[in-house]
Amino acid sequence: MRDVDVAIIGGGPAGLAAALGAKKAGADKVLVIERDRELGGILNQCIHNGFGLHTFKEELTGPEYSARFIKEVLSGDIETSLGTMVLELGSDRVLKAVSASGIQEIRAKAVVLSMGCRERPRGALNIPGSRPSGIMTAGTAQKFVNIDGLMPGREAVILGSGDIGLIMARRLALEGAHVAAVAELMPHSSGLKRNIVQCLDDFGIPLMLSHTVVGIFGKDRLEGVSIAQVDSSLRPVPGTEKLFPCDTLLLSVGLIPENELSKMAGVKLSPDTGGPIVNESFETSAPGVFACGNALHVHDLVDFVSEEAQEAGENAAAYAFGEAFSGSSAEVVPGNGVRYVMPFSINPKKVKNNMTLRLRVTAEKRNAALVVKMDGEQVLKRKKMVFAPGEMETISLSGELFAKRPNISRIEVSLEDK
Amino acid sequence: MKIICVNCPMGCPMEVQVSGQEISVSGNACSRGAAYAKTECVNPVRMVATTVKLKNAAIAALPVKTAKPVPKGKIFDCVKALKGVEVCAPISIGDIIVPNCAGTGVDIVATKNVGFAG
Ligand SMILES: Cc1cc2nc3c(=O)[nH]c(=O)nc-3n(C[C@H](O)[C@H](O)[C@H](O)COP(=O)(O)OP(=O)(O)OC[C@H]3O[C@@H](n4cnc5c(N)ncnc54)[C@H](O)[C@@H]3O)c2cc1C
Ligand code: SF4
C-alpha cells in the first residue's frame, strides 16, 4: 500500500487540469493514473481544430490543446502512471490499480474522478436485423482513422447527428469514402451549425432529419441499411423505408458519463446527468471524492472541462490538508425549461469571488431569458436570442449574492419568456 | 446566394446579393452574420486537419493541419498531396511536414509531439 495526497483517475483534459490545480494549491504527492499509454484522453483522437478558443484565444486541434497541459504536468512535479487501470475504488479512498507490473493498492487523502464518458453502444438502441461487422460507434471509427491510420470502410451511413458523427462524416469523406447520409431521429440536429455546414454541406452529405435506421442487412460484413421517416412520436412511418447500400454504419447517438468506479465508492449519481451529484466544490456524496470533466457531465467545450477540473483539483488538495466541504447548503433546482444545473447544492460560506452555474435547457427556445431565484426572489435574468440543448449555458453569480444570504435554502434556475 | 450563419445556434438564413463591388446581406440578426456572409461569398476558406503515415512511433498516424485556412476549393487537393507522405518520429508540434501544400502557399504542420519508439 502506498500513500498519496491526491489521486486522479483518468489523464484526459479533466485529469490534467485537476492535477495542475491540486499542485497549485500546495498538494505534495499528486498522482495521475491513466489506462492508456499516453496522457490526453479522447483529445488524442480529435485531430480537427476548434479547441481552446475560450482559453487560448486561438483555435487548436485536440492534440495541440492537450499538449499544452501535458507539458505543464510533466514539468510540474506530478507523478503519472500510464498503462495503469483503476479497477476498484472504496469509500475509504483506497484504490486498486492494475498495470503490466502487477496490481497495486493506493491510499489517497483525496480522489478526483476524471474518467471521461463513453458512447452509447448499439445494444442501447435496439435496431433490428443481423449483427454483421462494420457497425461501430463514431468514436471507435475516429480512433481507427486518426490514431491507427485505418479506414473502417468505403461506403458509410451515420446514425445520429451529434458533433462526433458530423466530424466523422467529414473525416471519412476527406479520406475518400462515400458518406451516403446522416440520419437523425429528431426534427433537429444536436450538432453545432458550424459542423453541419462545414462537415456535411461542404461535402454534399445529406442530413435526413426525422429519419432512423430500421433495418440492417448483411451476414459477415454489413451490406446495407434501411432508413425510414419517423412521425411526431418518433415511430417509423410504414412505407417510407429506403435502402442504402453501405459497408459501414457509425453510431453517434449520445455520450454517457463513465462512473463504474464512482458507484463502487458509493457515490450518488444523478439520473439527469448520469454523473455524480456534487456540491459547489465538486465534492461528491462520498467525502474527499471529487468529480469533473465528462465523468461529471458531458461537455461540448473542453475549455470548460479544464476550468472546472482545475477547481476540483484545488479543492481535493484542500481536503487532503484537512478542509471539510460539508455544511448546510442550498439545493439548486432546475425549473421550467431547464434539464439540469451544476452543481446540485451550494454552501454559501464556500463561495469565494463568484459562483459559476452550468446548465442545459430541455428544448430550443427563442427570445427567452434564464432567470435565477434565491428563495423565490429573482436575483438574475439573462436574455438571449436563442437557447439550445446542445449548448451548455454558463451563469456567474457574484459572491455578494451569497454573502448577503448565508442561510438560503433554495436556488432555482428556469427558462422564461423574455 | 443563400448562406446559413454558423456563428451561433440561431443559424440565421441569409440572402447575399452581389452587384459590382457592393455586397448586401439580409436575414442576419447581428453584424457577425454579415461579416461571415461576405467572406463566405467572396473567398470561403477552411482549415484542413488530417493525418499522414508515421514510422518509428507507438502510433501509426501523425495528425497534421494546414498552418492557415486554405480556399474551400483546395481542400481535396491538399489531402491528395498528402497521400503517400510518410514521416519518422520523433516529431514536434509545428514541424513542417509538407511546405506550400498543393500550391496554396500554406504549409502542412504536425499537431502532435511524438517520441521515437523503434
Ligand atoms: C468519442 C468522443 C469524441 C469527442 N470528440 C469531441 C470533439 O470533437 N470536440 C469536442 O469539443 N469534444 C469532443 N468530445 C468531448 C471531449 O471528450 C471533452 O471535451 C473532453 O475530452 C473531456 O475530458 P475528460 O478528461 O473529462 O475525458 P476524456 O478525455 O475522455 O479522458 C478520460 C480519461 O480517463 C481514462 N480512464 C477512464 N477510466 C479509467 C480507469 N478506470 N483507470 C485509468 N484511467 C481511466 C481514459 O483512458 C481517458 O484517458 C468527444 C468525446 C468522445 C467520447
Ligand atoms: S447572424 Fe448573428 S444571430 Fe444570426 S446566426 Fe449569425 S451570429 Fe447568430
Coordinates of C-alpha atoms and ligand atoms in Angstrom, one line a residue:
Chain A
M1 CA 0.0 0.0 0.0
R2 CA 1.3 3.4 -0.9
D3 CA 0.1 6.8 0.2
V4 CA -0.6 9.9 -1.9
D5 CA -2.3 13.2 -1.2
V6 CA -4.4 13.4 -4.3
A7 CA -5.1 10.5 -6.7
I8 CA -6.5 11.5 -10.0
I9 CA -8.3 8.8 -12.0
G10 CA -8.0 9.5 -15.8
G11 CA -5.4 11.6 -17.6
G12 CA -7.6 13.4 -20.1
P13 CA -8.0 17.2 -20.1
A14 CA -10.0 16.9 -16.8
G15 CA -7.4 14.9 -15.0
L16 CA -4.5 17.0 -16.3
A17 CA -6.2 20.3 -15.2
A18 CA -7.1 18.7 -11.8
A19 CA -3.5 17.7 -11.3
L20 CA -2.3 21.2 -12.0
G21 CA -5.0 22.6 -9.7
A22 CA -4.0 20.3 -6.8
K23 CA -0.3 21.1 -7.2
K24 CA -1.0 24.8 -7.4
A25 CA -3.0 24.5 -4.1
G26 CA 0.1 23.0 -2.5
A27 CA -0.5 19.3 -2.5
D28 CA 2.7 17.4 -2.2
K29 CA 2.1 14.0 -3.7
V30 CA -0.2 14.2 -6.8
L31 CA -0.6 11.0 -8.8
V32 CA -2.4 10.8 -12.2
I33 CA -3.5 7.3 -13.2
E34 CA -4.2 6.7 -16.9
R35 CA -5.1 3.4 -18.5
D36 CA -3.9 4.5 -22.0
R37 CA -0.2 4.5 -23.0
E38 CA -0.3 8.3 -23.2
L39 CA -1.9 11.3 -21.5
G40 CA -4.5 13.5 -23.2
G41 CA -7.7 11.3 -23.2
I42 CA -10.1 11.5 -26.0
L43 CA -8.4 14.6 -27.4
N44 CA -5.7 12.4 -28.9
Q45 CA -8.2 11.3 -31.5
C46 CA -10.0 14.6 -32.0
I47 CA -7.5 15.9 -34.6
H48 CA -9.8 18.6 -36.0
N49 CA -9.4 22.2 -34.9
G50 CA -11.8 24.2 -32.7
F51 CA -10.5 23.6 -29.2
G52 CA -9.3 26.2 -26.8
L53 CA -10.7 29.3 -28.4
H54 CA -12.0 30.4 -25.0
T55 CA -8.8 29.7 -23.0
F56 CA -6.0 30.5 -25.5
K57 CA -7.9 32.8 -28.0
E58 CA -6.8 30.6 -30.8
E59 CA -8.3 27.5 -32.5
L60 CA -6.2 24.5 -31.7
T61 CA -6.6 20.8 -32.6
G62 CA -7.3 18.3 -29.8
P63 CA -3.7 17.0 -29.6
E64 CA -2.3 20.6 -29.6
Y65 CA -4.7 21.6 -26.8
S66 CA -3.8 18.7 -24.6
A67 CA -0.1 19.1 -25.3
R68 CA -0.1 22.4 -23.5
F69 CA -1.5 20.8 -20.4
I70 CA 0.7 17.7 -20.7
K71 CA 3.8 19.8 -20.9
E72 CA 2.9 21.7 -17.7
V73 CA 2.1 18.4 -15.9
L74 CA 5.3 16.7 -16.9
S75 CA 7.4 19.7 -15.7
G76 CA 5.4 20.2 -12.5
D77 CA 6.5 17.5 -10.0
I78 CA 3.4 15.5 -10.7
E79 CA 3.6 11.7 -10.9
T80 CA 1.9 9.9 -13.8
S81 CA 1.2 6.2 -14.0
L82 CA 0.5 5.3 -17.7
G83 CA -0.9 2.0 -18.9
T84 CA -2.5 1.6 -15.5
M85 CA -6.2 1.0 -15.0
V86 CA -8.0 1.6 -11.7
L87 CA -10.2 -1.4 -11.1
E88 CA -11.6 -0.7 -7.6
L89 CA -12.3 2.4 -5.5
G90 CA -13.6 2.2 -1.9
S91 CA -15.4 5.0 0.0
D92 CA -12.2 4.9 2.2
R93 CA -10.4 6.3 -0.9
V94 CA -8.2 3.2 -1.2
L95 CA -7.9 2.2 -4.8
K96 CA -6.7 -0.9 -6.6
A97 CA -4.9 -0.4 -10.0
V98 CA -3.5 -2.9 -12.4
S99 CA -0.6 -2.5 -14.9
A100 CA 1.9 -4.6 -16.7
S101 CA 3.9 -4.7 -13.5
G102 CA 1.0 -6.1 -11.4
I103 CA -1.6 -4.9 -9.0
Q104 CA -1.0 -2.1 -6.6
E105 CA -3.0 -0.5 -3.8
I106 CA -3.0 3.2 -3.3
R107 CA -4.4 5.1 -0.3
A108 CA -5.3 8.7 -1.2
K109 CA -6.3 11.5 1.1
A110 CA -8.5 12.8 -1.7
V111 CA -9.6 11.4 -5.0
V112 CA -10.6 13.1 -8.3
L113 CA -12.8 11.2 -10.7
S114 CA -12.0 12.2 -14.2
M115 CA -12.7 9.1 -16.2
G116 CA -14.5 10.9 -19.1
C117 CA -17.5 9.5 -20.9
R118 CA -18.3 6.6 -23.2
E119 CA -20.5 6.4 -26.2
R120 CA -23.9 4.8 -26.2
P121 CA -23.4 1.4 -27.9
R122 CA -25.7 -0.2 -30.4
G123 CA -27.2 -2.5 -27.8
A124 CA -28.8 0.5 -26.2
L125 CA -30.6 1.3 -29.4
N126 CA -32.4 -1.8 -30.4
I127 CA -32.0 -1.7 -34.2
P128 CA -33.5 -4.9 -35.6
G129 CA -31.5 -7.1 -38.1
S130 CA -28.4 -9.2 -38.2
R131 CA -25.1 -8.5 -36.5
P132 CA -22.5 -8.2 -39.3
S133 CA -19.2 -6.4 -38.8
G134 CA -18.9 -2.8 -40.0
I135 CA -21.1 -1.3 -37.3
M136 CA -19.4 0.8 -34.6
T137 CA -19.6 4.0 -32.6
A138 CA -18.4 7.2 -34.3
G139 CA -15.7 7.4 -31.6
T140 CA -14.3 4.0 -32.3
A141 CA -14.1 4.9 -36.0
Q142 CA -12.4 8.1 -35.0
K143 CA -9.7 6.2 -33.2
F144 CA -9.2 3.8 -36.2
V145 CA -8.7 6.6 -38.7
N146 CA -6.9 9.2 -36.6
I147 CA -4.6 7.0 -34.4
D148 CA -4.3 3.7 -36.1
G149 CA -4.4 5.1 -39.7
L150 CA -7.0 2.5 -40.8
M151 CA -10.2 3.2 -42.7
P152 CA -13.3 1.4 -41.4
G153 CA -14.9 1.2 -44.8
R154 CA -15.6 2.8 -48.2
E155 CA -19.4 3.5 -48.1
A156 CA -20.8 4.8 -44.9
V157 CA -24.1 5.8 -43.3
I158 CA -24.1 7.7 -40.0
L159 CA -26.9 7.4 -37.5
G160 CA -27.2 10.4 -35.2
S161 CA -26.1 13.9 -35.9
G162 CA -24.2 14.7 -32.7
D163 CA -20.9 16.6 -33.3
I164 CA -18.7 13.4 -33.3
G165 CA -20.9 11.9 -36.0
L166 CA -20.7 15.1 -38.1
I167 CA -16.9 15.4 -37.6
M168 CA -16.5 11.7 -38.7
A169 CA -18.7 12.2 -41.8
R170 CA -16.2 14.9 -43.0
R171 CA -13.2 12.8 -41.9
L172 CA -14.3 9.8 -43.9
A173 CA -15.2 12.0 -46.9
L174 CA -11.7 13.5 -46.8
E175 CA -10.2 10.0 -46.8
G176 CA -12.1 9.2 -50.0
A177 CA -15.0 7.3 -48.6
H178 CA -18.6 8.0 -49.7
V179 CA -20.9 9.0 -46.9
A180 CA -24.4 8.3 -48.2
A181 CA -26.3 10.1 -45.4
V182 CA -26.6 11.2 -41.8
A183 CA -29.9 10.1 -40.4
E184 CA -31.2 11.9 -37.3
L185 CA -34.3 10.7 -35.3
M186 CA -35.2 14.2 -34.1
P187 CA -36.5 17.0 -36.3
H188 CA -33.4 19.0 -35.4
S189 CA -29.7 18.2 -35.1
S190 CA -27.9 18.4 -31.7
G191 CA -24.7 19.3 -33.6
L192 CA -23.3 22.8 -34.0
K193 CA -24.5 24.7 -37.0
R194 CA -20.9 25.2 -37.9
N195 CA -20.3 21.4 -38.1
I196 CA -23.5 20.9 -40.2
V197 CA -22.2 23.5 -42.7
Q198 CA -18.5 22.6 -42.7
C199 CA -18.8 18.8 -42.3
L200 CA -21.9 18.0 -44.3
D201 CA -22.9 20.8 -46.7
D202 CA -19.3 21.4 -47.8
F203 CA -19.1 17.8 -48.8
G204 CA -22.6 17.4 -50.2
I205 CA -23.6 14.9 -47.5
P206 CA -27.4 14.9 -46.9
L207 CA -28.8 15.3 -43.4
M208 CA -32.0 13.4 -43.1
L209 CA -33.9 14.8 -40.1
S210 CA -36.8 12.8 -38.6
H211 CA -35.3 9.6 -40.0
T212 CA -33.8 6.5 -38.4
V213 CA -32.3 3.2 -39.3
V214 CA -35.0 0.4 -39.2
G215 CA -33.1 -2.5 -40.8
I216 CA -29.6 -3.9 -41.0
F217 CA -28.6 -6.2 -43.9
G218 CA -25.5 -8.4 -44.5
K219 CA -24.2 -11.6 -42.9
D220 CA -20.5 -11.4 -42.2
R221 CA -20.0 -7.8 -43.4
L222 CA -22.6 -5.0 -43.4
E223 CA -24.2 -4.7 -46.9
G224 CA -26.8 -2.1 -46.3
V225 CA -29.2 -0.4 -44.0
S226 CA -32.8 0.7 -44.5
I227 CA -33.7 4.2 -43.3
A228 CA -37.3 5.3 -42.7
Q229 CA -39.0 8.5 -41.8
V230 CA -40.5 8.8 -38.3
D231 CA -43.7 10.5 -37.2
S232 CA -44.0 13.2 -34.5
S233 CA -44.0 10.4 -31.8
L234 CA -40.7 9.2 -33.3
R235 CA -42.3 6.0 -34.7
P236 CA -41.1 4.8 -38.2
V237 CA -43.8 5.5 -40.9
P238 CA -44.5 2.3 -42.8
G239 CA -43.8 2.5 -46.5
T240 CA -41.1 5.2 -46.2
E241 CA -38.2 2.7 -45.9
K242 CA -35.3 3.3 -48.3
L243 CA -32.3 1.0 -48.8
F244 CA -28.8 2.5 -48.6
P245 CA -26.1 0.1 -49.6
C246 CA -23.1 0.5 -47.3
D247 CA -20.3 -1.4 -45.6
T248 CA -20.1 0.8 -42.5
L249 CA -22.6 2.2 -40.1
L250 CA -21.4 4.7 -37.5
L251 CA -23.5 5.4 -34.4
S252 CA -23.4 8.9 -32.9
V253 CA -26.3 8.7 -30.5
G254 CA -25.1 10.2 -27.3
L255 CA -22.5 10.0 -24.5
I256 CA -22.8 8.7 -21.0
P257 CA -20.5 9.7 -18.1
E258 CA -18.2 6.8 -17.1
N259 CA -19.0 6.0 -13.5
E260 CA -18.5 2.4 -12.7
L261 CA -15.8 3.3 -10.1
S262 CA -17.9 6.1 -8.7
K263 CA -20.7 3.6 -8.0
M264 CA -18.2 1.3 -6.3
A265 CA -17.2 4.1 -3.9
G266 CA -20.9 4.7 -3.0
V267 CA -21.1 8.0 -4.9
K268 CA -24.7 9.0 -5.6
L269 CA -25.4 9.6 -9.3
S270 CA -27.9 11.9 -10.9
P271 CA -30.5 10.5 -13.4
D272 CA -30.4 13.8 -15.3
T273 CA -26.7 14.0 -16.0
G274 CA -25.6 10.3 -15.5
G275 CA -22.8 11.7 -13.4
P276 CA -22.2 12.2 -9.6
I277 CA -24.2 14.7 -7.6
V278 CA -21.7 17.3 -6.5
N279 CA -21.7 20.4 -4.3
E280 CA -20.2 23.9 -5.1
S281 CA -16.7 22.4 -4.5
F282 CA -17.2 19.5 -6.9
E283 CA -17.2 17.1 -4.0
T284 CA -19.5 14.0 -4.5
S285 CA -21.6 12.4 -1.8
A286 CA -18.5 10.5 -0.7
P287 CA -16.4 12.9 1.4
G288 CA -13.0 13.5 -0.2
V289 CA -14.0 12.2 -3.6
F290 CA -14.3 15.0 -6.2
A291 CA -15.5 14.8 -9.8
C292 CA -15.0 16.8 -13.0
G293 CA -15.0 16.7 -16.8
N294 CA -17.1 14.4 -18.8
A295 CA -17.4 11.9 -15.9
L296 CA -19.3 14.6 -14.1
H297 CA -21.5 15.8 -17.0
V298 CA -21.0 15.7 -20.8
H299 CA -19.3 18.9 -22.0
D300 CA -19.2 20.3 -25.6
L301 CA -16.3 22.7 -24.9
V302 CA -13.1 21.4 -23.5
D303 CA -12.2 24.8 -22.1
F304 CA -15.0 24.5 -19.5
V305 CA -13.7 21.0 -18.7
S306 CA -10.3 22.5 -17.9
E307 CA -11.7 25.3 -15.8
E308 CA -14.0 23.1 -13.8
A309 CA -11.3 20.4 -13.3
Q310 CA -8.7 22.8 -12.0
E311 CA -11.1 23.9 -9.3
A312 CA -11.9 20.3 -8.4
G313 CA -8.2 19.7 -8.1
E314 CA -7.6 22.7 -5.9
N315 CA -10.5 21.6 -3.6
A316 CA -9.1 18.0 -3.5
A317 CA -5.8 19.4 -2.3
A318 CA -7.6 21.5 0.4
Y319 CA -9.4 18.4 1.6
A320 CA -6.1 16.5 1.8
F321 CA -5.0 19.3 4.1
G322 CA -8.0 18.9 6.3
E323 CA -10.6 21.3 5.0
A324 CA -14.1 19.9 5.2
F325 CA -16.6 20.6 2.5
S326 CA -19.8 19.5 4.1
G327 CA -22.1 22.0 5.9
S328 CA -25.6 23.4 5.4
S329 CA -26.3 24.1 1.8
A330 CA -28.9 25.5 -0.5
E331 CA -30.3 23.0 -3.0
V332 CA -30.0 24.0 -6.7
V333 CA -33.1 23.1 -8.7
P334 CA -33.8 23.1 -12.4
G335 CA -37.1 24.9 -13.0
N336 CA -39.2 25.2 -16.2
G337 CA -37.3 24.5 -19.4
V338 CA -34.1 23.5 -17.6
R339 CA -32.8 19.9 -17.8
Y340 CA -30.1 20.2 -15.1
V341 CA -28.0 22.6 -13.2
M342 CA -24.4 22.0 -12.0
P343 CA -23.7 22.0 -9.0
F344 CA -26.6 20.3 -7.2
S345 CA -26.1 22.2 -3.9
I346 CA -24.2 25.3 -2.8
N347 CA -22.9 26.1 0.7
P348 CA -23.0 29.9 0.7
K349 CA -20.0 30.0 3.0
K350 CA -17.8 28.2 0.5
V351 CA -18.5 30.7 -2.3
K352 CA -15.4 32.8 -2.9
N353 CA -15.4 35.7 -5.5
N354 CA -18.2 34.2 -7.6
M355 CA -20.1 31.0 -8.3
T356 CA -20.4 29.5 -11.8
L357 CA -23.5 27.5 -12.6
R358 CA -23.5 25.4 -15.8
L359 CA -26.8 24.1 -17.2
R360 CA -28.6 22.7 -20.2
V361 CA -32.1 23.6 -21.4
T362 CA -34.6 20.9 -22.3
A363 CA -35.6 22.3 -25.7
E364 CA -34.7 25.1 -28.1
K365 CA -36.3 28.4 -27.2
R366 CA -36.1 31.7 -28.9
N367 CA -36.3 35.2 -27.4
A368 CA -36.1 33.8 -23.9
A369 CA -34.3 34.5 -20.6
L370 CA -32.6 32.5 -17.9
V371 CA -33.9 33.5 -14.5
V372 CA -32.2 32.7 -11.2
K373 CA -34.3 32.9 -8.0
M374 CA -32.9 32.6 -4.5
D375 CA -35.6 31.5 -2.1
G376 CA -38.2 32.9 -4.5
E377 CA -36.5 36.2 -5.0
Q378 CA -35.3 36.9 -8.6
V379 CA -31.6 37.8 -8.5
L380 CA -30.6 37.5 -12.1
K381 CA -32.1 37.5 -15.6
R382 CA -30.1 36.8 -18.7
K383 CA -31.7 37.3 -22.1
K384 CA -30.6 35.7 -25.3
M385 CA -31.9 35.4 -28.8
V386 CA -31.8 31.6 -28.7
F387 CA -31.2 28.8 -26.1
A388 CA -30.4 25.3 -27.5
P389 CA -30.0 22.0 -25.6
G390 CA -26.7 21.3 -27.5
E391 CA -25.1 24.4 -26.0
M392 CA -24.1 24.4 -22.3
E393 CA -25.1 27.7 -20.7
T394 CA -22.9 29.4 -18.0
I395 CA -24.2 31.8 -15.4
S396 CA -21.9 33.6 -13.0
L397 CA -23.4 34.6 -9.6
S398 CA -21.5 37.2 -7.6
G399 CA -20.1 36.2 -4.2
E400 CA -22.1 39.1 -2.7
L401 CA -25.4 37.5 -3.5
F402 CA -24.3 34.6 -1.2
A403 CA -22.6 36.8 1.4
K404 CA -25.9 38.6 1.9
R405 CA -27.9 35.4 2.2
P406 CA -25.9 32.9 4.3
N407 CA -29.0 30.9 5.1
I408 CA -30.7 30.4 1.8
S409 CA -32.2 27.0 1.2
R410 CA -33.2 27.0 -2.5
I411 CA -31.8 28.3 -5.8
E412 CA -33.9 27.8 -8.9
V413 CA -32.9 28.4 -12.5
S414 CA -35.7 28.5 -15.1
L415 CA -36.1 29.5 -18.8
E416 CA -38.8 32.1 -19.2
D417 CA -40.2 34.3 -22.0
K418 CA -38.2 37.5 -22.4
Chain B
M1 CA -26.8 33.4 -52.8
K2 CA -28.2 31.7 -49.7
I3 CA -25.9 31.2 -46.7
I4 CA -26.6 29.9 -43.2
C5 CA -24.7 31.8 -40.5
V6 CA -22.7 29.3 -38.4
N7 CA -21.6 31.7 -35.6
C8 CA -24.3 30.9 -33.1
P9 CA -27.3 28.5 -32.7
M10 CA -29.7 31.0 -34.3
G11 CA -28.4 29.8 -37.6
C12 CA -29.9 32.8 -39.5
P13 CA -30.7 32.0 -43.1
M14 CA -29.1 34.9 -45.0
E15 CA -29.5 36.1 -48.6
V16 CA -26.4 37.7 -50.1
Q17 CA -26.6 39.9 -53.2
V18 CA -23.6 41.0 -55.1
S19 CA -23.8 43.8 -57.6
G20 CA -20.5 45.1 -58.8
Q21 CA -18.4 46.0 -55.8
E22 CA -21.4 46.1 -53.5
I23 CA -22.3 43.1 -51.3
S24 CA -25.6 43.3 -49.5
V25 CA -26.7 40.9 -46.8
S26 CA -30.2 40.3 -45.4
G27 CA -31.7 37.9 -42.9
N28 CA -28.9 38.3 -40.4
A29 CA -29.9 39.1 -36.8
C30 CA -26.5 40.7 -36.0
S31 CA -23.3 42.0 -37.6
R32 CA -21.3 38.8 -37.2
G33 CA -23.6 37.3 -39.7
A34 CA -23.0 39.9 -42.3
A35 CA -19.2 39.6 -41.9
Y36 CA -19.4 35.8 -42.2
A37 CA -21.7 36.0 -45.3
K38 CA -19.2 38.4 -47.0
T39 CA -16.1 36.2 -46.6
E40 CA -18.2 33.0 -47.4
C41 CA -19.3 34.6 -50.7
V42 CA -16.0 36.3 -51.7
N43 CA -13.4 33.8 -50.6
P44 CA -14.6 30.9 -48.4
V45 CA -11.7 29.3 -46.5
R46 CA -11.3 26.2 -44.3
M47 CA -8.7 24.7 -42.1
V48 CA -7.9 21.1 -43.1
A49 CA -7.0 18.6 -40.4
T50 CA -5.9 15.1 -41.5
T51 CA -3.2 12.5 -40.9
V52 CA 0.0 11.2 -42.6
K53 CA 1.7 7.9 -42.2
L54 CA 4.1 7.7 -39.2
K55 CA 7.1 5.4 -38.7
N56 CA 9.1 4.5 -35.6
A57 CA 6.4 5.5 -33.2
A58 CA 3.8 3.9 -30.9
I59 CA 1.0 5.2 -33.2
A60 CA 0.6 4.7 -36.9
A61 CA -0.8 8.1 -37.9
L62 CA 0.5 11.6 -37.3
P63 CA -2.2 14.3 -37.1
V64 CA -1.4 17.4 -39.2
K65 CA -3.2 20.5 -40.3
T66 CA -2.9 23.4 -42.7
A67 CA -1.0 26.2 -40.9
K68 CA -3.6 28.6 -42.1
P69 CA -7.0 28.2 -43.7
V70 CA -7.0 27.4 -47.4
P71 CA -9.6 28.2 -50.1
K72 CA -12.5 25.8 -49.8
G73 CA -11.9 24.5 -53.3
K74 CA -8.4 23.4 -52.4
I75 CA -9.4 21.0 -49.6
F76 CA -9.2 17.8 -51.6
D77 CA -6.0 19.0 -53.4
C78 CA -4.3 19.3 -50.0
V79 CA -5.5 15.9 -48.9
K80 CA -4.4 14.3 -52.2
A81 CA -0.9 15.9 -51.9
L82 CA -0.5 14.1 -48.6
K83 CA -1.3 10.6 -49.8
G84 CA 1.8 8.6 -49.7
V85 CA 3.6 11.1 -47.4
E86 CA 5.4 9.2 -44.6
V87 CA 7.4 10.7 -41.7
C88 CA 9.5 9.3 -39.0
A89 CA 9.3 10.0 -35.2
P90 CA 10.4 12.0 -33.3
I91 CA 8.1 14.8 -34.4
S92 CA 7.3 18.1 -32.6
I93 CA 4.1 20.2 -32.9
G94 CA 4.6 22.8 -35.6
D95 CA 7.2 20.8 -37.6
I96 CA 6.6 21.5 -41.3
I97 CA 5.6 18.2 -42.9
V98 CA 4.9 19.5 -46.5
P99 CA 5.8 23.1 -47.4
N100 CA 3.5 25.0 -49.7
C101 CA 0.9 22.3 -50.0
A102 CA -0.8 21.9 -53.4
G103 CA 0.4 25.3 -54.4
T104 CA -1.7 27.1 -51.8
G105 CA 1.3 28.8 -50.3
V106 CA 0.2 27.2 -47.0
D107 CA 2.4 24.6 -45.1
I108 CA 1.2 21.4 -43.6
V109 CA 2.4 21.2 -39.9
A110 CA 2.4 18.5 -37.3
T111 CA -0.2 18.9 -34.4
K112 CA 1.2 16.3 -32.0
N113 CA 4.5 15.6 -30.2
V114 CA 5.6 12.0 -30.9
G115 CA 8.6 10.4 -29.3
F116 CA 10.8 7.8 -31.0
A117 CA 9.9 4.2 -30.4
G118 CA 12.0 1.9 -32.5
Ligands
LIG1 C1 -15.5 9.7 -28.9 C2 -15.5 11.2 -28.4 C3 -15.2 12.2 -29.3 C4 -15.3 13.5 -28.9 N1 -15.0 14.5 -29.8 C5 -15.1 15.8 -29.4 C6 -14.8 16.8 -30.3 O1 -14.6 16.6 -31.5 N2 -14.9 18.1 -29.9 C7 -15.1 18.4 -28.6 O2 -15.1 19.6 -28.2 N3 -15.3 17.5 -27.7 C8 -15.3 16.2 -28.1 N4 -15.6 15.2 -27.2 C9 -15.8 15.6 -25.8 C10 -14.5 15.6 -25.1 O3 -14.4 14.3 -24.6 C11 -14.3 16.6 -23.9 O4 -14.2 17.9 -24.4 C12 -13.0 16.3 -23.1 O5 -12.1 15.5 -23.8 C13 -13.4 15.6 -21.8 O6 -12.3 15.4 -21.0 P1 -12.2 14.4 -19.8 O7 -10.8 14.5 -19.3 O8 -13.4 14.6 -19.0 O9 -12.4 13.0 -20.6 P2 -11.5 12.1 -21.5 O10 -10.8 12.9 -22.5 O11 -12.4 11.0 -22.1 O12 -10.4 11.4 -20.5 C14 -10.7 10.4 -19.6 C15 -9.5 9.6 -19.4 O13 -9.7 8.7 -18.3 C16 -9.1 7.5 -18.6 N5 -9.8 6.4 -17.8 C17 -11.1 6.1 -17.7 N6 -11.3 5.2 -16.8 C18 -10.1 4.9 -16.2 C19 -9.7 3.9 -15.2 N7 -10.6 3.1 -14.6 N8 -8.4 3.9 -14.9 C20 -7.5 4.7 -15.5 N9 -7.8 5.6 -16.5 C21 -9.1 5.7 -16.8 C22 -9.4 7.3 -20.1 O14 -8.4 6.4 -20.7 C23 -9.2 8.7 -20.6 O15 -7.9 9.0 -21.0 C24 -15.6 13.8 -27.6 C25 -15.9 12.8 -26.7 C26 -15.9 11.5 -27.1 C27 -16.3 10.4 -26.1
SF4_2 S1 -26.3 36.5 -37.7 FE1 -25.8 36.7 -35.6 S2 -27.7 35.9 -34.6 FE2 -27.8 35.1 -36.6 S3 -26.7 33.1 -36.5 FE3 -25.2 34.7 -37.1 S4 -24.2 35.2 -35.2 FE4 -26.2 34.2 -34.7

